[in-house]
XYZ file of C-alpha atoms in Angstrom:
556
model
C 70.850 2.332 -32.193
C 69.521 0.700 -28.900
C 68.720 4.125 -27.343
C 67.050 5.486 -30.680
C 64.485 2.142 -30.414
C 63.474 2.727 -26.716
C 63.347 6.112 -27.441
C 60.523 5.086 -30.179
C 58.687 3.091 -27.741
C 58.747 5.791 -25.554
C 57.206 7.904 -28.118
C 54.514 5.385 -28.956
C 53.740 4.687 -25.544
C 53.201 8.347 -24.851
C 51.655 9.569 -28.031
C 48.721 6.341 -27.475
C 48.384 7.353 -23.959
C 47.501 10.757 -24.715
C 45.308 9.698 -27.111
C 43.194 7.901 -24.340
C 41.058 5.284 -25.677
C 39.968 6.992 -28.787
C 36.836 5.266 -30.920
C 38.035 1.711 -30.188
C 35.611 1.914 -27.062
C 32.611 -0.417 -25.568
C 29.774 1.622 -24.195
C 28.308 0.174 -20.874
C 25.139 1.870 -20.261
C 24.480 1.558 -16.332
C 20.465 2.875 -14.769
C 21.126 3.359 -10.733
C 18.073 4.052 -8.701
C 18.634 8.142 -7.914
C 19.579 8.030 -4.218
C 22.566 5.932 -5.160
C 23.537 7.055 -8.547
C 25.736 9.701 -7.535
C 28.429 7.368 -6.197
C 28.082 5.129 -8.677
C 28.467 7.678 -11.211
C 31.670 8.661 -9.186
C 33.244 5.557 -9.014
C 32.336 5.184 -12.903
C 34.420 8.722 -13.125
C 37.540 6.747 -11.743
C 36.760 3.019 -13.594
C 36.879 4.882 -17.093
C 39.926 6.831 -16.367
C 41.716 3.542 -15.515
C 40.446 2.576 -19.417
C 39.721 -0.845 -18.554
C 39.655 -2.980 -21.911
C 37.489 -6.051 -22.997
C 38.461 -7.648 -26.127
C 41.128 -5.627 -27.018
C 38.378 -2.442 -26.272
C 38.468 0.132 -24.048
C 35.515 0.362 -21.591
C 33.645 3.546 -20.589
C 30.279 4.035 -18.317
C 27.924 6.077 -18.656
C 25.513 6.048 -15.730
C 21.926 7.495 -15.752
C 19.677 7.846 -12.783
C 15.974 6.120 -12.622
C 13.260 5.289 -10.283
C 13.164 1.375 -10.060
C 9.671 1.098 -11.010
C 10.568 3.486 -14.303
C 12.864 0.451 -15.227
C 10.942 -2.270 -14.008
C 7.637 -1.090 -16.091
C 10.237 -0.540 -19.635
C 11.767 -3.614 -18.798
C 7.727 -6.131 -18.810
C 6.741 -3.684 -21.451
C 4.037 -2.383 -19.273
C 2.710 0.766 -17.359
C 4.374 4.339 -17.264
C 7.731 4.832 -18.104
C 10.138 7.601 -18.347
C 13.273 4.963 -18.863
C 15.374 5.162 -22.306
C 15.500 1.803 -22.857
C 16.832 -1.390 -20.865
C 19.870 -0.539 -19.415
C 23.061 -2.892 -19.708
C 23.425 -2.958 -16.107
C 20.697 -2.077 -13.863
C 20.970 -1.389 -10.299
C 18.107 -0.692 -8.989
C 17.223 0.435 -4.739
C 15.855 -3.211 -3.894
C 15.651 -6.293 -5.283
C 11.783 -6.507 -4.333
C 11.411 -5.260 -7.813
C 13.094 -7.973 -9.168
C 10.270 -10.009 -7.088
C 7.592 -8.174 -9.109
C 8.797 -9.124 -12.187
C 9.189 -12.359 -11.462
C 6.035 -12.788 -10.453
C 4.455 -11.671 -13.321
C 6.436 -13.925 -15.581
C 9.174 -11.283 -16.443
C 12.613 -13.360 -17.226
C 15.247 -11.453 -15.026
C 19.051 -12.367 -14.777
C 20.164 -13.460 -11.080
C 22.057 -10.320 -9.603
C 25.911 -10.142 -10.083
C 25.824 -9.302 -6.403
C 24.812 -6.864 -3.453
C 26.625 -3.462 -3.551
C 25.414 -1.603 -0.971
C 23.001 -1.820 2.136
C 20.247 0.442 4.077
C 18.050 -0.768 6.491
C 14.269 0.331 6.133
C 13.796 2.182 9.553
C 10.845 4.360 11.413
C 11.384 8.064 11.843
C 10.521 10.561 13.980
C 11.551 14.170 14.899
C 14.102 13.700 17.772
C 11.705 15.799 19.966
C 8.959 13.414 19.387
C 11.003 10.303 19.904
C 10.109 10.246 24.144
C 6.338 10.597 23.060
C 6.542 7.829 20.904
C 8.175 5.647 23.154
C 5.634 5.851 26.239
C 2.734 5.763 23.240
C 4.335 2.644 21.823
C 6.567 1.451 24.737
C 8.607 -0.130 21.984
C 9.514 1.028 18.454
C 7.953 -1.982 16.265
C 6.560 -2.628 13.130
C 3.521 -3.995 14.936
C 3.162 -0.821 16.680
C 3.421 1.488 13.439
C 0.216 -1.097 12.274
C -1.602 -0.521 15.414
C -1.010 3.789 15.140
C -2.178 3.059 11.455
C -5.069 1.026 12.221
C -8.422 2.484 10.890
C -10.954 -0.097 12.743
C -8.747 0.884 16.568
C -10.061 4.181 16.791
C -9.302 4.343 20.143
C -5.838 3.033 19.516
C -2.366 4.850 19.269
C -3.384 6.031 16.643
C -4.822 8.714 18.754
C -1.617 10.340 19.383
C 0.585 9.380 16.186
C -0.037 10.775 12.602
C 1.505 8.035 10.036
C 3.362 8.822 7.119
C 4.297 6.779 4.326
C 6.175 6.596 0.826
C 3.766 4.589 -1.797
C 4.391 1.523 -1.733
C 3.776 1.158 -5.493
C 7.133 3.916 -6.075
C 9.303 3.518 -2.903
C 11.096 -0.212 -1.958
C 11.395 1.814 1.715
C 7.313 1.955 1.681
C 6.701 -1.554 0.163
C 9.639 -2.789 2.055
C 7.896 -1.214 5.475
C 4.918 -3.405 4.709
C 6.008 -6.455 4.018
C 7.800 -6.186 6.934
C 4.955 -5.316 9.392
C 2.628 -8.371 6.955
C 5.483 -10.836 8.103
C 5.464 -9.853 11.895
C 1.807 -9.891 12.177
C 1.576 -13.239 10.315
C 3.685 -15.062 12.864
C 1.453 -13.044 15.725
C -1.137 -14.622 14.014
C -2.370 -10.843 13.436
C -2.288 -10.284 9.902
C -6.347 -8.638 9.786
C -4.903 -5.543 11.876
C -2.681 -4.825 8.353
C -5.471 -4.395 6.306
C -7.056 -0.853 8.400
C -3.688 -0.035 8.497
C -3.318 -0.207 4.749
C -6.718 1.898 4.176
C -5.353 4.220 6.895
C -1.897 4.279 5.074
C -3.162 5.059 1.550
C -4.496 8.462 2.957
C -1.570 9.329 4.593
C 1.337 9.223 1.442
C 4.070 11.015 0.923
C 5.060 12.098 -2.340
C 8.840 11.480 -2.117
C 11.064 10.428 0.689
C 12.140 13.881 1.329
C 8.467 15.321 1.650
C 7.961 12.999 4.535
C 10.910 13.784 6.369
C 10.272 17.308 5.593
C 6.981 17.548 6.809
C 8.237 15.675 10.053
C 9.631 19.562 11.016
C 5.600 20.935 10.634
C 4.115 20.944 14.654
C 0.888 19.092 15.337
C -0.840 17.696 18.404
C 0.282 14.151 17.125
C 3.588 13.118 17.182
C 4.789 11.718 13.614
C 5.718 8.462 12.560
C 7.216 7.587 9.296
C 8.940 4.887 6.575
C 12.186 5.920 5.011
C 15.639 4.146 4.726
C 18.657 4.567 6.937
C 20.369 6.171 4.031
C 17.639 8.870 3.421
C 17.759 10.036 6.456
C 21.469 10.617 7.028
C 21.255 12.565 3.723
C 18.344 14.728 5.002
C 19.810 15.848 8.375
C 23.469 16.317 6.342
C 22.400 18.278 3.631
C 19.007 19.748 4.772
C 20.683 20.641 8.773
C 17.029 20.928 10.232
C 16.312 22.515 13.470
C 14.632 18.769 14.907
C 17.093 16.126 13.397
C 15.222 13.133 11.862
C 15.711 9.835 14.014
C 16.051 6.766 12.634
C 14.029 3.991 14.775
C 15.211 0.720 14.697
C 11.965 -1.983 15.006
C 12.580 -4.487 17.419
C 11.741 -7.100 15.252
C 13.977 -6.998 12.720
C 13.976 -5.188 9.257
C 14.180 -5.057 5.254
C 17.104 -3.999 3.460
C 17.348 -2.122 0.384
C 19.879 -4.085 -1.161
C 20.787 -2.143 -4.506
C 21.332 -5.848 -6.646
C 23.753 -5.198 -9.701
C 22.099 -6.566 -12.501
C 23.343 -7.651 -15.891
C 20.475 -7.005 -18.511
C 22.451 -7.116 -21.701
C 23.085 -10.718 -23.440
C 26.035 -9.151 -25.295
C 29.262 -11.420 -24.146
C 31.630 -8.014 -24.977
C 29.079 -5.797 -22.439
C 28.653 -8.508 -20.594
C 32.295 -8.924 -19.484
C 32.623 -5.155 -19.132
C 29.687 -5.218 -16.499
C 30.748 -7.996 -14.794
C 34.302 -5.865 -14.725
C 32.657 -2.813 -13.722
C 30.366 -5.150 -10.801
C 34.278 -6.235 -9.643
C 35.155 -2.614 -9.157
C 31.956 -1.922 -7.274
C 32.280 -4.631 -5.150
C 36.299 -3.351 -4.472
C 37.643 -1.579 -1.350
C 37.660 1.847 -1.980
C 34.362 1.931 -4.661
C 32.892 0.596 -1.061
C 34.536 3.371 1.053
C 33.303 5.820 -0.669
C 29.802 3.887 -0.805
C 30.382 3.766 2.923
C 31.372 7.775 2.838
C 27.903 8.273 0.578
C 25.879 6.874 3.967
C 25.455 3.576 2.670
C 25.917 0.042 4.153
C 28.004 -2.594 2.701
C 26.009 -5.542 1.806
C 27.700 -7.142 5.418
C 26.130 -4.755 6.698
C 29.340 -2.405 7.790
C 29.184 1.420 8.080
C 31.353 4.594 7.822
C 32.024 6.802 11.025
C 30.309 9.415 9.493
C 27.222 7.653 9.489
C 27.589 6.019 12.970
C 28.849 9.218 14.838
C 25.843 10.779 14.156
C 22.671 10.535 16.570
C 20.560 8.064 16.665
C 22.133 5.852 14.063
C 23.630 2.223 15.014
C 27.083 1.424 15.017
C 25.813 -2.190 13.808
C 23.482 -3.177 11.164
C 19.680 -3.877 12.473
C 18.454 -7.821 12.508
C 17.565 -8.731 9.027
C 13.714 -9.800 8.525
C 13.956 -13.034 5.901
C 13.473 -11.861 2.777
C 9.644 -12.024 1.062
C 9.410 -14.397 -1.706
C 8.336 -13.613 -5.084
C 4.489 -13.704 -4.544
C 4.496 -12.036 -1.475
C 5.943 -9.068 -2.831
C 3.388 -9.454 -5.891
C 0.110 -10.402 -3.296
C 0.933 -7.155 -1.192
C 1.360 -4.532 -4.214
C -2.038 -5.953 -5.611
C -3.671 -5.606 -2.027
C -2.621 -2.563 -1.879
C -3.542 -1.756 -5.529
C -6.864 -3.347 -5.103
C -7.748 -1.679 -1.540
C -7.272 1.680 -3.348
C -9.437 1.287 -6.001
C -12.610 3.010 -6.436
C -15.533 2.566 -4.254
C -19.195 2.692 -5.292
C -21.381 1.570 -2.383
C -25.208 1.429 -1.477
C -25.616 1.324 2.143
C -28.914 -0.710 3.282
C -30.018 0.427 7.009
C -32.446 -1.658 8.628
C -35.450 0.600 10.341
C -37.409 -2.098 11.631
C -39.118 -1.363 15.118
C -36.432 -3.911 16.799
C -33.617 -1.564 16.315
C -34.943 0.454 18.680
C -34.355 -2.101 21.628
C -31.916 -1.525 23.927
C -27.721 -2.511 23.959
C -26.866 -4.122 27.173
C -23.946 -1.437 28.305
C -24.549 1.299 25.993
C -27.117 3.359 27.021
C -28.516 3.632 23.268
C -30.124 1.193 21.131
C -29.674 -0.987 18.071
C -29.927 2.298 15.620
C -27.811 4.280 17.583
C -25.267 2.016 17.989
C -25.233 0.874 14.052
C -25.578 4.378 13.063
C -22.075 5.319 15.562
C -20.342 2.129 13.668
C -21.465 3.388 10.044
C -20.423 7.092 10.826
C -17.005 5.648 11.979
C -16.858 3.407 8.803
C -17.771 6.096 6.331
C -14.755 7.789 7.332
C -12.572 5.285 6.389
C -13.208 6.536 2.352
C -11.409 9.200 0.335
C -13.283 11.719 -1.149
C -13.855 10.094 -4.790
C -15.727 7.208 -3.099
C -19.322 6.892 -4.209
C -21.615 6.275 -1.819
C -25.439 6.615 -0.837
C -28.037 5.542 1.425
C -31.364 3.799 1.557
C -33.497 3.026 5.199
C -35.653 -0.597 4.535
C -38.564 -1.821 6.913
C -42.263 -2.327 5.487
C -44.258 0.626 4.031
C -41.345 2.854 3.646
C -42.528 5.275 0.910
C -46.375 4.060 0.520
C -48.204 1.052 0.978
C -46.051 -1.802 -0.392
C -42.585 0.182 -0.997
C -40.356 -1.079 2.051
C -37.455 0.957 1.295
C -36.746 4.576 0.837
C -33.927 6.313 -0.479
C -32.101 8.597 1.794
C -29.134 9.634 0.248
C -28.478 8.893 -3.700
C -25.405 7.148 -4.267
C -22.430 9.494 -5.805
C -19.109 11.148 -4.858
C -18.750 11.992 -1.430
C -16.784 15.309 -2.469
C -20.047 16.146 -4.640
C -22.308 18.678 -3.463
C -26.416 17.509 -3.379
C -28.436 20.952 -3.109
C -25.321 22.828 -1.714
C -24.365 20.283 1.066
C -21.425 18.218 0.683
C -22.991 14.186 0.354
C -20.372 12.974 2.824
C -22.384 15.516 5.646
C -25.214 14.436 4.017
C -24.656 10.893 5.136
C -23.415 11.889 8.266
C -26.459 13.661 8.957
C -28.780 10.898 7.969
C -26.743 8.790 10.143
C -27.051 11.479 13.547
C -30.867 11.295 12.853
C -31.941 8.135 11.482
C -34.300 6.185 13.917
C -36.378 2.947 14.361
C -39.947 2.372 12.598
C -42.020 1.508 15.754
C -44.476 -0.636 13.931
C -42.275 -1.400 11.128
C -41.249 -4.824 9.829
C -38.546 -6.310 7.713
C -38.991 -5.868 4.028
C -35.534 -7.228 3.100
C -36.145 -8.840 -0.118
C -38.345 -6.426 -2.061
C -35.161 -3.801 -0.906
C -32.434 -5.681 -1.718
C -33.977 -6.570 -5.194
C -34.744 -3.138 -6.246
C -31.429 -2.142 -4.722
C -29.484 -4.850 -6.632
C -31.595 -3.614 -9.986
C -30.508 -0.096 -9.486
C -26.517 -0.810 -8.084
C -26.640 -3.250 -11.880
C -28.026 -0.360 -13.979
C -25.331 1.965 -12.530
C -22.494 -0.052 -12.494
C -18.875 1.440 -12.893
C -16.140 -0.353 -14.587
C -13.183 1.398 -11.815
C -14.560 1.054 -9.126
C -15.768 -1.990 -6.663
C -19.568 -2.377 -6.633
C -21.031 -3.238 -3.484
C -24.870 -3.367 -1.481
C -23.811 -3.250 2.115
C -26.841 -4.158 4.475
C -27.069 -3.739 8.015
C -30.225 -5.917 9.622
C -31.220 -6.711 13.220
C -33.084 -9.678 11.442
C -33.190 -13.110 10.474
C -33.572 -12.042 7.016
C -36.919 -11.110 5.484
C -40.060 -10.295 7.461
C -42.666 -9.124 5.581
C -46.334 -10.029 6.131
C -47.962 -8.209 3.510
C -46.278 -10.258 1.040
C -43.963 -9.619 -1.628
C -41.104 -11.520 -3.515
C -40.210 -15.034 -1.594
C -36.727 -16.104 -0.618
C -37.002 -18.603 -3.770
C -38.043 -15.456 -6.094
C -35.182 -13.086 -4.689
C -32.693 -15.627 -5.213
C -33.632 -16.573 -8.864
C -33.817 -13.028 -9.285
C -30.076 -12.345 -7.951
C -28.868 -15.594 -10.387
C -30.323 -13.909 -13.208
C -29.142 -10.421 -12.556
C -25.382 -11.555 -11.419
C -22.760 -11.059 -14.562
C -19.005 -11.867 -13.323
C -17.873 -9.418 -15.842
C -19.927 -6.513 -13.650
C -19.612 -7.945 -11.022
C -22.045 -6.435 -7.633
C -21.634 -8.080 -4.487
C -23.567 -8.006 -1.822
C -22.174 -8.057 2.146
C -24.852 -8.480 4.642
C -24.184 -7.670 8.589
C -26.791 -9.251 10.324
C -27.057 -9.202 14.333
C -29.013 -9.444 17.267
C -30.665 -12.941 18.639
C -32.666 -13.561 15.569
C -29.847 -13.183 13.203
C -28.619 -16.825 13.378
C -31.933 -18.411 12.386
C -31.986 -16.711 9.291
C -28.088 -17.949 7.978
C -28.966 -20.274 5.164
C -30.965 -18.127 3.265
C -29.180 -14.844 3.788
C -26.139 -17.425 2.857
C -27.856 -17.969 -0.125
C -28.660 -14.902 -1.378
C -25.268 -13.019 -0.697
C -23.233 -16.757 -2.330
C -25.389 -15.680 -5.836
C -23.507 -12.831 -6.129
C -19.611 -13.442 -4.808
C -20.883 -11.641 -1.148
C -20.802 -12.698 1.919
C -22.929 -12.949 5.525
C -21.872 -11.403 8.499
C -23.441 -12.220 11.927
C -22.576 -10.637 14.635
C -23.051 -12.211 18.154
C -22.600 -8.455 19.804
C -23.917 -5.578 17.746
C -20.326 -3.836 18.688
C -18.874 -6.817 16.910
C -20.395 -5.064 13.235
C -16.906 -2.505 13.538
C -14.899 -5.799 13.158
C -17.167 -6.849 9.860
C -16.029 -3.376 8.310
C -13.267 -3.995 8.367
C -13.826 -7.686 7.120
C -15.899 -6.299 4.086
C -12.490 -3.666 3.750
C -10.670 -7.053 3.588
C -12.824 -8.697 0.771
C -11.821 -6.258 -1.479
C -8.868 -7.975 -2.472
C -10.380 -11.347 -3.626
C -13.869 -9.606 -4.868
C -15.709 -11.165 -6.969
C -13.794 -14.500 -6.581
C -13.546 -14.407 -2.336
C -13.806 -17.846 -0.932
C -15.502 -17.200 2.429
């Protein structure tokens, strides 16, 4: 009788086995950020076959890949999304995501914990690594802003071509710059990010693999890119390319991607099951074969695999502290705002002064400017609308002070079969000084400010940039006062369409004419400029680059 009941069990025991955990199951839906995905989905493989039960029912992941921002957009119910819903547990590349959501008042659940680890490093070609190093003398994040930097032309910048992923997709590229904003702040250099940022936006990759990719393409400048420890190791293991990828360690210190695991459902049942499943992720061998993947654990700790092979550390990097909340939020919307459109009406100043002389130079005021503004101009993409106009006093007939050079529109556009960014540079290798010619600055800027109103565009940043030797206006035939400009500004201004206007004013005069150029440029969110050395105006550039990200509310 005794050996007929355990022989019962047996059966039962047997027959419920093979039956696995049939319909009584709890589906845990986990999103993992791509690069990661594949060991999670491994170690999911394993967890399900253990059937792990909650509540008397037996637990099985699924696990989908998806980009981070993908996730983060479904999850604040705004911008593009390719995400199937909110996942039950969500582990996304960084936890600087989590920071944007945050910051724009999106509820998110503290992370379960840190699974994995991969420092943000530089990269190079190894045959480019010795070049960088005498360019650089030290691999930094302050010297990836200086080879970025727009306004250093004559920089390092000279002999290294910077790549990065967007910052708006990749935690490596956002990471990378909230790294170099941190560094710089505590130089007390944080103005050198922002031409590194213009510089930056023109230089993206479209995926982490493109950049390292196009790392193996020759050129006369040796390349510098963003990517994470993890991508790399990946890309010379599965890729084998002739010139391994480096990974360059800054000497400063770096950002992790962190890969959070976080719980999204409110379900207790799911809930348990992901805070079982977070336990098995967090267990010896789900992090060996994390480790075996070319990740990090979150101490920091790596596999051989990983360490044996050149160039990459045996110990994690220094960690960088982490940016809060609204620093990840200020930088995305710097960088968001430095890239929007541009729609800009240059004002050059043709009075006979600019053709005095510039102690040092050999060239005068108007050669000098025109240099600066021919350096500046490059620093916008193609889509970037743009014209020209030259002011003095009798410009185009008696009483017109200003003549229009170059109409404002798309510098990819063609005017009468010549491209208009060739067109500008053109005007700019030729324009010259009116020997006899005043300053008619506020007739200009009025009928400049009338025209840059009428043609106002919604996408893009509307701005009059002026460029005077003067102390404002000097005309002595007449026409509108300061008083009559500056009503005339109030009553054109609307903070919905918004045109500002950035004056650049230098040469000895320039200071005696601050209050009312103050004035006028105040009445319309702008700012004043003045230079004490005309080859001070390249640093203003770059200041009226800057003012994009506050525009129309900047508080000079």
């Amino acid at each position: 009788m005794a050996i007929a009941v355990l022989l019962g069990v047996a059966a039962f025991v047997i027959v419920n086995r093979d039956r696995g955990c049939g319909e009584d199951t709890l589906a845990l839906h986990v999103t993992a950020s791509p690069d990661i995905q594949p060991a999670i989905t491994e170690i999911a493989d394993g967890y399900n076959r253990t059937e792990r039960r909650v509540d008397g029912r037996c637990v099985q992941v699924t696990v989908k890949k998806e980009e981070a921002p993908s996730v983060a957009n479904a999850i604040s119910g705004s911008g593009a999304t390719s995400a199937e819903g909110i996942p039950d547990l969500w582990i996304p590349d960084s936890g600087l995501w989590l920071g944007q959501l945050r910051a724009k008042g999106v509820q998110v659940p503290e992370p379960a914990g840190s699974i994995a680890r991969s420092p943000i490093v530089l990269v190079a070609p190894s045959s480019a690594v010795d070049d960088l190093r005498r360019t650089l003398d030290e691999v930094s994040w302050a010297g990836l802003v200086a080879a970025a930097n727009v306004a250093a032309p004559d920089g390092p910048g000279k002999k290294i071509r910077v790549l990065a992923p967007d910052p708006l997709q990749n935690a490596a590229g956002l990471g990378a710059l909230l790294a170099a904003s941190g560094v710089l702040r505590e130089a007390d250099q944080e103005d050198q990010l922002i031409g590194a940022l213009k510089r930056l936006s023109r230089s993206l990759a479209r995926s982490p693999d493109a950049l390292l990719a196009s790392h193996q393409v020759r050129s006369r400048r040796a390349p510098l890119g963003v990517a994470s420890e993890h991508d790399v190791w990946v890309y010379n293991t599965t890729e084998k390319p002739t010139d391994p990828i480096m990974p360059l360690y800054p000497v400063e210190g770096t950002l992790n991607l962190d890969y959070p695991a976080v719980i999204m459902t409110r379900d207790a049942a799911l809930v348990k099951a992901a805070e079982d499943f977070v336990d098995r992720l967090a267990a010896p061998p789900s992090q060996a074969a994390l480790r075996a993947a070319g990740f990090r654990t979150a101490g920091g700790k790596a596999d051989p695999a990983l360490t044996a092979a050149d160039g990459f550390a045996a110990e994690a990097p220094d960690s960088l502290p982490d940016p809060s909340p609204n620093a990840v939020a200020s930088m995305t919307q710097s960088w968001s705002r430095l890239n929007l459109g541009t729609r800009l009406l240059a004002l050059y100043d043709v009075s006979g002064t600019m053709a005095l002389p510039v102690p040092g130079t050999g060239a005068d005021r108007m050669r000098v400017i025109s240099q600066i503004a021919a350096e500046g101009l490059k620093l916008f993409p193609p889509d970037s609308e743009i014209g020209a106009w030259e002011f003095s006093t009798h410009m185009d007939g008696q009483g017109v002070d200003y003549v229009e050079k170059v109409p404002v529109g798309p510098l990819s556009e063609e005017v009468n079969g010549v491209l208009r960014r060739d067109l500008l540079q053109r005007h700019l290798a030729g324009i010259k000084a009116k020997p006899t010619g005043d300053t008619g600055l506020n007739d200009t800027l009025a009928a400049a400010y009338e025209r840059m109103t009428e043609e106002y565009q919604p996408d893009k940043i509307n701005t009059l940039l002026v460029l005077t030797d003067g102390a404002g206006n000097d005309d002595p035939d007449g026409g509108l006062s300061d008083a009559e400009l500056l009503n005339k500004l109030q009553s054109m201004y609307d903070e919905t369409k918004p045109v500002s206007i950035l004056i650049i004013a230098f040469g000895p005069d320039a200071p005696k004419g601050r209050k009312t150029m103050d004035r006028l440029v105040k009445a319309t969110g702008g700012e004043l400029f003045i230079a004490k050395d005309v080859l001070e105006v390249r640093k203003f550039f770059l200041e009226g680059m800057k003012r994009r990200l506050c525009s129309p509310h900047c508080d000079s």
